[in-house]
Tab-separated table of C-alpha atoms and ligand atoms in Angstrom:
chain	number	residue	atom	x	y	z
A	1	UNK	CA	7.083	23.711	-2.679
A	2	UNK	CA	10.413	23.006	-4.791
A	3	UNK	CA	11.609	25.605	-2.055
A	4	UNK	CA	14.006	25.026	0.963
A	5	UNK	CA	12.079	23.490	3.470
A	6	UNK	CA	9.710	20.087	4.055
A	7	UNK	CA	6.480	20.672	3.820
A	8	UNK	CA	3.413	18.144	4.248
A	9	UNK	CA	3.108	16.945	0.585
A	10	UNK	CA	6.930	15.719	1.167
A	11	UNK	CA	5.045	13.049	3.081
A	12	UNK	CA	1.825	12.529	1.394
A	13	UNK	CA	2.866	9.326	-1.352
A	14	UNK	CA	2.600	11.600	-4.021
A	15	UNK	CA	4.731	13.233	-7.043
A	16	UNK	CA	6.111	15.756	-4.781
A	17	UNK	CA	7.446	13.187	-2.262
A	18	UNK	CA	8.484	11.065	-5.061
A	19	UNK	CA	10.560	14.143	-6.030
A	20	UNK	CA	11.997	14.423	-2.563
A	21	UNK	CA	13.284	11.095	-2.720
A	22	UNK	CA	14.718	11.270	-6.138
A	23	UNK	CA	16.497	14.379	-5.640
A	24	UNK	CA	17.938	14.078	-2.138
A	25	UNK	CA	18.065	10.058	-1.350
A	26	UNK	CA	19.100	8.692	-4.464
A	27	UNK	CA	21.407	11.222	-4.611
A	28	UNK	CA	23.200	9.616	-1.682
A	29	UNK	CA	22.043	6.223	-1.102
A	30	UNK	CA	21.667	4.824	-5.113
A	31	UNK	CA	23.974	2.576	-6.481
A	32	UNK	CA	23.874	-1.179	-3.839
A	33	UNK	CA	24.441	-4.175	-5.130
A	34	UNK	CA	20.845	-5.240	-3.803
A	35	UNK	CA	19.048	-7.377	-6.116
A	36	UNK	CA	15.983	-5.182	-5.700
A	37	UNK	CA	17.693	-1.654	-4.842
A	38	UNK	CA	16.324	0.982	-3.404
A	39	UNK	CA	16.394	2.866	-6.746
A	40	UNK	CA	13.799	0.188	-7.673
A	41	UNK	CA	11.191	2.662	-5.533
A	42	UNK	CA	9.503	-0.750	-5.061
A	43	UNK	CA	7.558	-1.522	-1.886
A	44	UNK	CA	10.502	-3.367	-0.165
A	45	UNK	CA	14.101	-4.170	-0.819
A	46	UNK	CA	16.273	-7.795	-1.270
A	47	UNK	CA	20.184	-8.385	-1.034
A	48	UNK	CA	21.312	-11.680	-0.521
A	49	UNK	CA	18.130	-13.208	-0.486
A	50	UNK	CA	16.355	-11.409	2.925
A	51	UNK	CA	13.604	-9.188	1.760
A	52	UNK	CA	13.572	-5.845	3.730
A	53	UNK	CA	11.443	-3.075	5.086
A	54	UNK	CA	10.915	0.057	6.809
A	55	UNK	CA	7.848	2.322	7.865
A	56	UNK	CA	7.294	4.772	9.992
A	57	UNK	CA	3.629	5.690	11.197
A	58	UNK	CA	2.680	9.180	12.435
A	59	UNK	CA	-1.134	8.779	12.093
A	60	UNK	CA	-3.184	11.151	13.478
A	61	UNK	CA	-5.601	10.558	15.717
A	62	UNK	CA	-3.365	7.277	17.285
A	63	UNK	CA	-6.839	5.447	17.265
A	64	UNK	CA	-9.667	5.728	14.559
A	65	UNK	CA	-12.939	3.188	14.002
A	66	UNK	CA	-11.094	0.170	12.356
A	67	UNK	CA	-7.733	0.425	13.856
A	68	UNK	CA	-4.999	2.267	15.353
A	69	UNK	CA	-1.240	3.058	14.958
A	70	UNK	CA	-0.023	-0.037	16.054
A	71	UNK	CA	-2.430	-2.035	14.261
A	72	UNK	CA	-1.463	-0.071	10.965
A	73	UNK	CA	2.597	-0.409	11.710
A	74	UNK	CA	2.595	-4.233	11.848
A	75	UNK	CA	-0.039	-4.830	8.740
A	76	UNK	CA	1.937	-2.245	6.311
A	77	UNK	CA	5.253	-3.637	7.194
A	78	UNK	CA	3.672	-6.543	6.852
A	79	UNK	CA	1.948	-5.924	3.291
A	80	UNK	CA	4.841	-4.457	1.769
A	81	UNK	CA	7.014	-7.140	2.397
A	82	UNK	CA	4.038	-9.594	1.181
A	83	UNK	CA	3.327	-7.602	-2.263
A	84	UNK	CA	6.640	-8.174	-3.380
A	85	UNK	CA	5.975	-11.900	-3.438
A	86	UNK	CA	7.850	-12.146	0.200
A	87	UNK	CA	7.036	-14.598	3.624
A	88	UNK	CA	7.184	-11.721	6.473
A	89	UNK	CA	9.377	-13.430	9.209
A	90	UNK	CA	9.649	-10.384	11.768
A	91	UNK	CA	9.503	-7.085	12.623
A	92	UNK	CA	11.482	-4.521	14.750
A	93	UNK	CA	9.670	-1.384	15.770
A	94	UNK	CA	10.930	2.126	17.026
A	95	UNK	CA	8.798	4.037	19.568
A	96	UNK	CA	9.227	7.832	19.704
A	97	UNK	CA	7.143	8.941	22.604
A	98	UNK	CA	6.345	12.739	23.770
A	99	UNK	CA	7.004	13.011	27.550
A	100	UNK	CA	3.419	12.818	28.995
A	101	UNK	CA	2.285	10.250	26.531
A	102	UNK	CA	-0.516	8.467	29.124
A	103	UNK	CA	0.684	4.573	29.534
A	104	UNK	CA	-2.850	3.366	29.342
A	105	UNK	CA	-2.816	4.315	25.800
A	106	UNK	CA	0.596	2.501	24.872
A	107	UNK	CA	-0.703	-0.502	26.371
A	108	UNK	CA	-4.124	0.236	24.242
A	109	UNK	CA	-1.328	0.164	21.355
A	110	UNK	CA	0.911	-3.236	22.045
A	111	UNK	CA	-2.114	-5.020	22.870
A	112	UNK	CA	-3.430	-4.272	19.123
A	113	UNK	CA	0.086	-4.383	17.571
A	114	UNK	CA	0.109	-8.384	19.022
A	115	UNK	CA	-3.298	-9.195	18.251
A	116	UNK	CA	-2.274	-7.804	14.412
A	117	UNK	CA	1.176	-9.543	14.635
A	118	UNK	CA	-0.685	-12.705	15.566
A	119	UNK	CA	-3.249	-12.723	12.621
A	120	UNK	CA	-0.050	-12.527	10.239
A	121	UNK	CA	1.912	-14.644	11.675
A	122	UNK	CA	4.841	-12.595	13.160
A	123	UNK	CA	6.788	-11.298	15.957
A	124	UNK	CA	8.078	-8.741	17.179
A	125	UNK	CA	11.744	-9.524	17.776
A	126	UNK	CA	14.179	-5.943	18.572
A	127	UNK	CA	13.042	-2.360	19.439
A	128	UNK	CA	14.177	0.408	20.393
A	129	UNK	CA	12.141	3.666	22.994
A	130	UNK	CA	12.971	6.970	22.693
A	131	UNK	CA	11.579	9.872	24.843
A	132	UNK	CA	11.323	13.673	23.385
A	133	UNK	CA	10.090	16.558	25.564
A	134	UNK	CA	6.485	17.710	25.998
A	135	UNK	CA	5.959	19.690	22.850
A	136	UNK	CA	9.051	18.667	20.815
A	137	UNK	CA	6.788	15.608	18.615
A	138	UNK	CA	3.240	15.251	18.248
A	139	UNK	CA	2.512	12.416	21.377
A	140	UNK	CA	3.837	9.168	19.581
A	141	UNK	CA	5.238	7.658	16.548
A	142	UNK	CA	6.324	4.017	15.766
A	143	UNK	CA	8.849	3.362	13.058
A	144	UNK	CA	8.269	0.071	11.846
A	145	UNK	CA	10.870	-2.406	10.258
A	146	UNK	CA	10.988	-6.041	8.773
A	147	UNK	CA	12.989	-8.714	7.526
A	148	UNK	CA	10.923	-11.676	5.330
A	149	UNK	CA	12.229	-14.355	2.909
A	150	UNK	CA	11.272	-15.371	-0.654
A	151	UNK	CA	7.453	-17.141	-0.306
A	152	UNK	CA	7.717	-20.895	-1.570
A	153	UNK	CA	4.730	-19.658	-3.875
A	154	UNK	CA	6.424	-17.191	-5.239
A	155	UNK	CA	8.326	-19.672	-7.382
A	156	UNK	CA	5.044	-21.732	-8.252
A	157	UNK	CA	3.653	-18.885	-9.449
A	158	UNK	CA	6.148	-17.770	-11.776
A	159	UNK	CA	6.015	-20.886	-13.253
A	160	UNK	CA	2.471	-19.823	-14.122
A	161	UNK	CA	3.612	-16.592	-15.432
A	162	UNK	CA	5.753	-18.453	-17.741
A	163	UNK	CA	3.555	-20.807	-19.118
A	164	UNK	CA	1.625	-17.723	-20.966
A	165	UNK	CA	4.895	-15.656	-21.811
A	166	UNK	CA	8.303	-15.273	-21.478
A	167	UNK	CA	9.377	-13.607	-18.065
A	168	UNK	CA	12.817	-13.463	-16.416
A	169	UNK	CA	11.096	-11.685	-13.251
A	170	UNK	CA	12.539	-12.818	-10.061
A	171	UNK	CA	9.922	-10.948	-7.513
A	172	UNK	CA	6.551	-9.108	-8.306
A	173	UNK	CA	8.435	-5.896	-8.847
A	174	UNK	CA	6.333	-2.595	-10.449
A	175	UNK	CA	8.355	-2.870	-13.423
A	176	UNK	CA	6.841	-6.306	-14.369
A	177	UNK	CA	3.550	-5.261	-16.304
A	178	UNK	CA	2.822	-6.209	-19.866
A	179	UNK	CA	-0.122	-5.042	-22.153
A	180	UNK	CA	-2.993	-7.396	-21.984
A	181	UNK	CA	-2.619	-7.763	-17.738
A	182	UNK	CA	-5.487	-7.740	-16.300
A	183	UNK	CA	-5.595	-5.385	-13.073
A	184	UNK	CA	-7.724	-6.666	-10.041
A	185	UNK	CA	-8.288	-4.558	-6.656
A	186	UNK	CA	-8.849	-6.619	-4.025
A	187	UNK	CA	-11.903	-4.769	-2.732
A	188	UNK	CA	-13.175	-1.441	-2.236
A	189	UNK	CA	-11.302	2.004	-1.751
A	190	UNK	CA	-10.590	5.147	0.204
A	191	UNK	CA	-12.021	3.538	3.229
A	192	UNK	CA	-8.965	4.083	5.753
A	193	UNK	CA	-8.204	7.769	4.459
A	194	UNK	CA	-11.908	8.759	5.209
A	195	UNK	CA	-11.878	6.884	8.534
A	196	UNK	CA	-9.068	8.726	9.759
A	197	UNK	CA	-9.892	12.209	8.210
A	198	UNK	CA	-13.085	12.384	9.876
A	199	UNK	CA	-12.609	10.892	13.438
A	200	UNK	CA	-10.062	13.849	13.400
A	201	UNK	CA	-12.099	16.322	12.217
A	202	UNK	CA	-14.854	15.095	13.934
A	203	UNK	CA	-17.228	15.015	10.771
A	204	UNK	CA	-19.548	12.006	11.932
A	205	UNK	CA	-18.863	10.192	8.917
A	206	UNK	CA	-17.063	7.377	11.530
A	207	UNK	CA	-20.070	5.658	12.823
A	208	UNK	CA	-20.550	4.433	9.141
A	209	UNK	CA	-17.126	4.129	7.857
A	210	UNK	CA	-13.887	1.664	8.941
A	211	UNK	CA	-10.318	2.159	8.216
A	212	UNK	CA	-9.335	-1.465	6.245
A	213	UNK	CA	-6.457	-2.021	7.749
A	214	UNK	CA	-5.036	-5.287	8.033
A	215	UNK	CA	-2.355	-7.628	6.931
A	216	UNK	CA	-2.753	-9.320	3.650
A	217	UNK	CA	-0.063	-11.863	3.359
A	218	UNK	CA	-2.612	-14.638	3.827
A	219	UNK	CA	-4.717	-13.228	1.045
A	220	UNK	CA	-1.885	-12.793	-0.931
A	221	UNK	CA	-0.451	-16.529	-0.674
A	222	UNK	CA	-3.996	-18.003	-1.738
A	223	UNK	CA	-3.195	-15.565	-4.961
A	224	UNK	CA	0.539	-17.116	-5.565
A	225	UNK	CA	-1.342	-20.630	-4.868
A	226	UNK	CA	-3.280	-20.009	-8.090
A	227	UNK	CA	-0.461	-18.170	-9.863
A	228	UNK	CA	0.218	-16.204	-13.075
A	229	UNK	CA	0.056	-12.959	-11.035
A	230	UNK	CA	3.467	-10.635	-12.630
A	231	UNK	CA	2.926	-7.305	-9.611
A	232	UNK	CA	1.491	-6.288	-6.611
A	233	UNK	CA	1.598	-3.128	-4.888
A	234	UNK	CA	-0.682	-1.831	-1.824
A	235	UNK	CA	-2.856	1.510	-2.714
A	236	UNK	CA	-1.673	3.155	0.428
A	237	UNK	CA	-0.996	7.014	0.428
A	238	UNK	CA	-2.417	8.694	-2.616
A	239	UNK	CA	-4.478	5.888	-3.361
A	240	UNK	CA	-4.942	3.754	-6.385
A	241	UNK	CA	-4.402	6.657	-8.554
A	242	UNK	CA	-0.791	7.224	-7.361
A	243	UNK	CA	-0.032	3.176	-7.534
A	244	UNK	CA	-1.303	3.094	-11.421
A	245	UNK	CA	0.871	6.357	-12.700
A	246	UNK	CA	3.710	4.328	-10.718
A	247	UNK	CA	3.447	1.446	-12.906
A	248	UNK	CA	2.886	2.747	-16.160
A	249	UNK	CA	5.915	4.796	-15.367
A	250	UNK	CA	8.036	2.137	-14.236
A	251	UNK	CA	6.591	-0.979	-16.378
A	252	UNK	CA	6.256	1.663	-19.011
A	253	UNK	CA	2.172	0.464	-20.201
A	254	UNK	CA	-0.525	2.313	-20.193
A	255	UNK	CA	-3.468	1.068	-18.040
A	256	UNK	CA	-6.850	1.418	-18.781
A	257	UNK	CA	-9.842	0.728	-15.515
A	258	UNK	CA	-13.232	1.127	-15.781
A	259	UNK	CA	-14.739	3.058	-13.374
A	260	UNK	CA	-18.055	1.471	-12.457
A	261	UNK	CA	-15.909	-1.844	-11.450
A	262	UNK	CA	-13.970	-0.043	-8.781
A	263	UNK	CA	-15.920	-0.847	-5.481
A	264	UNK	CA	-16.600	2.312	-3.680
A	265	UNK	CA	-18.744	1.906	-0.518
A	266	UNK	CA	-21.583	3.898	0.004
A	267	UNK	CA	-20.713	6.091	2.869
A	268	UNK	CA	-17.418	7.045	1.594
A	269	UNK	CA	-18.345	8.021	-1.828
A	270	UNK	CA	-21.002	10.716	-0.037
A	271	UNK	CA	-18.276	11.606	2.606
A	272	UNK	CA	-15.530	11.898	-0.538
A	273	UNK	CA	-18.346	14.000	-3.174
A	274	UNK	CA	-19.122	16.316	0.238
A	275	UNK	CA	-15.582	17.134	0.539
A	276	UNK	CA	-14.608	17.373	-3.131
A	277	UNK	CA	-12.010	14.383	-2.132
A	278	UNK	CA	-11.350	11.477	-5.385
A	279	UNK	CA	-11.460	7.944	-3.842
A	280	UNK	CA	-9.019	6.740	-6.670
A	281	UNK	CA	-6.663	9.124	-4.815
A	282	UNK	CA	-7.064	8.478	-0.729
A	283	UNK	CA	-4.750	6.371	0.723
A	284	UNK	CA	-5.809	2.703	1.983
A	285	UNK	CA	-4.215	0.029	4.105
A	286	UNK	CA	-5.531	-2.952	3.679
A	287	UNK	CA	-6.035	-3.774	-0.120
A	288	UNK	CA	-3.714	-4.735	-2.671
A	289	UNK	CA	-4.090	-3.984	-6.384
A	290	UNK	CA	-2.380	-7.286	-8.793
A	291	UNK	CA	-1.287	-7.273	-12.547
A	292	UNK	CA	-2.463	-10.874	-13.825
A	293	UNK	CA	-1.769	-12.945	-16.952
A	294	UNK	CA	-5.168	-12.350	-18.857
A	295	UNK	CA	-5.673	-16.238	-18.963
A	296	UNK	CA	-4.992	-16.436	-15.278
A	297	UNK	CA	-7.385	-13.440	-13.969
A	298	UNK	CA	-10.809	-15.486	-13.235
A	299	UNK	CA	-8.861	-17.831	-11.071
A	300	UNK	CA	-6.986	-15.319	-9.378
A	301	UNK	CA	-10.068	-13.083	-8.823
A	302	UNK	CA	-11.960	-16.385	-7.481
A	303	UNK	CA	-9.335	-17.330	-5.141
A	304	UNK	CA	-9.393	-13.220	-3.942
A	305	UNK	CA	-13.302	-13.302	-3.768
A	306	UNK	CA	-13.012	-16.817	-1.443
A	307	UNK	CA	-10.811	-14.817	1.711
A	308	UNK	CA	-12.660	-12.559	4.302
A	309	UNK	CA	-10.395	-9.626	2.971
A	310	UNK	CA	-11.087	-10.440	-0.771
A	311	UNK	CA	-15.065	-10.533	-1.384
A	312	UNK	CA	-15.294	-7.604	-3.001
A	313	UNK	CA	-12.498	-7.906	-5.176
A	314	UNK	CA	-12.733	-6.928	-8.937
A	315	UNK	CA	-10.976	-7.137	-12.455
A	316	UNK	CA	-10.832	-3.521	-12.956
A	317	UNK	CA	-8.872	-3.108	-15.891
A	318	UNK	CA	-5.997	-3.809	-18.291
A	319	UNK	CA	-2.645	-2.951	-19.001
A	320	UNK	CA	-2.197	-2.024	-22.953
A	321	UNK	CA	0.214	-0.359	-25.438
A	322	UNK	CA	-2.667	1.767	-27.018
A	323	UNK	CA	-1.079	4.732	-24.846
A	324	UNK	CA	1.395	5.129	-22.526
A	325	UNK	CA	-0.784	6.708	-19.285
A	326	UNK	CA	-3.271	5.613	-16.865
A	327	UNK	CA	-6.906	6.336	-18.326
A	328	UNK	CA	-10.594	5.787	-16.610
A	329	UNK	CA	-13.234	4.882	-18.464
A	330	UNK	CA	-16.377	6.793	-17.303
A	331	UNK	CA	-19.225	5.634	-16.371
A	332	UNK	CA	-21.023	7.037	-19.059
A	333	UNK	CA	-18.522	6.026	-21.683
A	334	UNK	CA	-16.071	8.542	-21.852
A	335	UNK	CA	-12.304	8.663	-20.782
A	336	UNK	CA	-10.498	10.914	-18.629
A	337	UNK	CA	-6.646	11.015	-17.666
A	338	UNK	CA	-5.770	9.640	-14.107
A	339	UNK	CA	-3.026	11.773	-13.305
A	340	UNK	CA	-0.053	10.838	-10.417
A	341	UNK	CA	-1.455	13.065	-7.466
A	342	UNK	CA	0.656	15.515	-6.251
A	343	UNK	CA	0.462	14.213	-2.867
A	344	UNK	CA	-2.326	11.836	-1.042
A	345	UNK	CA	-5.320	14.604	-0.123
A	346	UNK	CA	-5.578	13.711	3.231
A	347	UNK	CA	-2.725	14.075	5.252
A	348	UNK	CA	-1.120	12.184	8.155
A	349	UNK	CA	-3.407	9.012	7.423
A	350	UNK	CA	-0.627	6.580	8.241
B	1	LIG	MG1	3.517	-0.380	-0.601
């Protein structure tokens, strides 16, 4: 694994891509004078005030029950810009295509791209197509970039912050967290990294289950609106398990959840005990998990619970300085560690 060559956990959102990126990237890209650098590992970078972004999606199959490639390139470019307390303005997208790739398809693609670019409020604005040989890239992959600006909320809500402590935070970094925040999910988990998993595997699971993907900056701004809200990160690969080890680690806290508040739908609980999978660790990619000012948390939770992609949103635990890890309370009152996954279980999900 620590060996010579790439191998799938390298991409999988996990500590062994985490390790990647510290020992190779850093190595030669640390060190900007970027207000939010990219040693920051946060979901997005600033300098000079422009907020900026870059994905790339090599999902596989292209099209699953509850979205599709294109769909998920615009929304996660999209949500990590948002999460960081960021107005997406627009987005530039890379196609790699393997020669062959049928044209119907790619118009199945840019048709769902715009519809998704339309629901968030973006464009589209410079692109670039590129075109491998048959066999040299598995059919299609879209790298996904964006530029966004500081959200006029993002200022109101700081105010918030700072009416209830002392915060010199400038955007919703992972490094922001304070014992006492309360930590709400904005609904329930593992829904996407099923969906994909078994309309590739064919398990049958998909007539039941629906990736989430979608873009949340609209949820998000009726969150600033109400304010006090100090992070927000996306639970994409390696699920909400990977997002709370990242910030303990970086806001150095220990969080405690509770596990009979973290929604779980029906299907995909059966489809994750049947194949051994945790849904605290499969990737999602459309809900967003916020540290709140304790006194704010009702209000932000009601404001959630009021948008289409929010009603099943829940306070699901705290931030404290009892212990410096991530911790689940069981369900039948015991605690267990949550440990960082090595990498998301499911692999090529986005
Ligand atoms: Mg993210």
């Amino acid at each position: 694994m620590t060996g010579e060559y790439v191998s799938m956990a390298h991409g999988a959102g996990g500590s062994a891509m985490d390790a990647l990126i510290k020992r190779y990237m850093l190595k030669h890209f640390a060190g900007s004078s970027a207000e939010v650098p990219l040693e920051a590992l946060d979901d997005a970078a600033v300098i000079d005030g422009i907020v900026l972004k870059s994905d790339s999606y090599t999902v596989k199959p292209l099209f699953f029950p509850g979205g599709d490639i294109g769909r998920m390139a615009v929304a996660g470019t999209v949500n990590d810009m948002s999460v960081l307390g960021a107005e997406p303005l627009a987005l530039a997208t890379g196609f790699v295509f393997e020669e062959g790739f049928p044209l119907h398809d790619l118009e199945r693609i840019l048709t769902s791209m715009d519809e998704t670019c339309k629901e968030a409020g973006v464009a589209v604005i410079t692109g670039d197509t590129k075109v491998v040989e048959h066999g040299a890239l598995d059919k299609f992959i879209i790298n996904s970039s964006g530029v966004g600006r500081r959200s006029p909320l993002l200022d109101r809500n700081l105010t918030e912050v700072r009416k209830f402590r002392e915060s010199e935070a400038k955007w919703l970094l992972d490094s922001n967290i304070r014992a006492g925040d309360q930590i709400i999910l904005s609904g329930a988990v593992a829904d996407h990294g099923i969906a994909v998993l078994s309309a590739r595997e064919g398990y049958g699971f998909e007539t039941k289950i629906q990736s989430d993907a979608a873009p949340l900056n609209h949820m998000i701004a009726r969150a600033l609106e109400v304010g006090g809200v100090v992070s927000m990160k996306d639970p994409t690969r390696g699920g909400l398990a990977n997002l709370l080890n990242e910030w303990s680690e970086k806001s150095k806290v220990g969080i405690l959840i509770h596990e009979e508040r973290i929604p779980v739908h029906t299907g995909v609980r059966a489809a994750c005990e049947m194949l051994g999978l945790d849904p605290l660790e499969v990737g999602n990619e459309g809900k967003v998990v916020l540290a709140v000012v304790s006194q704010k948390a009702e209000q932000v939770l009601a404001a959630l619970r009021s948008t289409d992609l929010g009603r099943e949103a829940e306070i699901i635990g705290r931030a404290t300085d009892e212990f410096n890890l991530v911790a689940v309370q069981t369900s039948v009152g015991g605690r267990r560690i949550l440990a960082k996954p090595f990498g998301d279980p499911v692999p090529r999900i986005c």
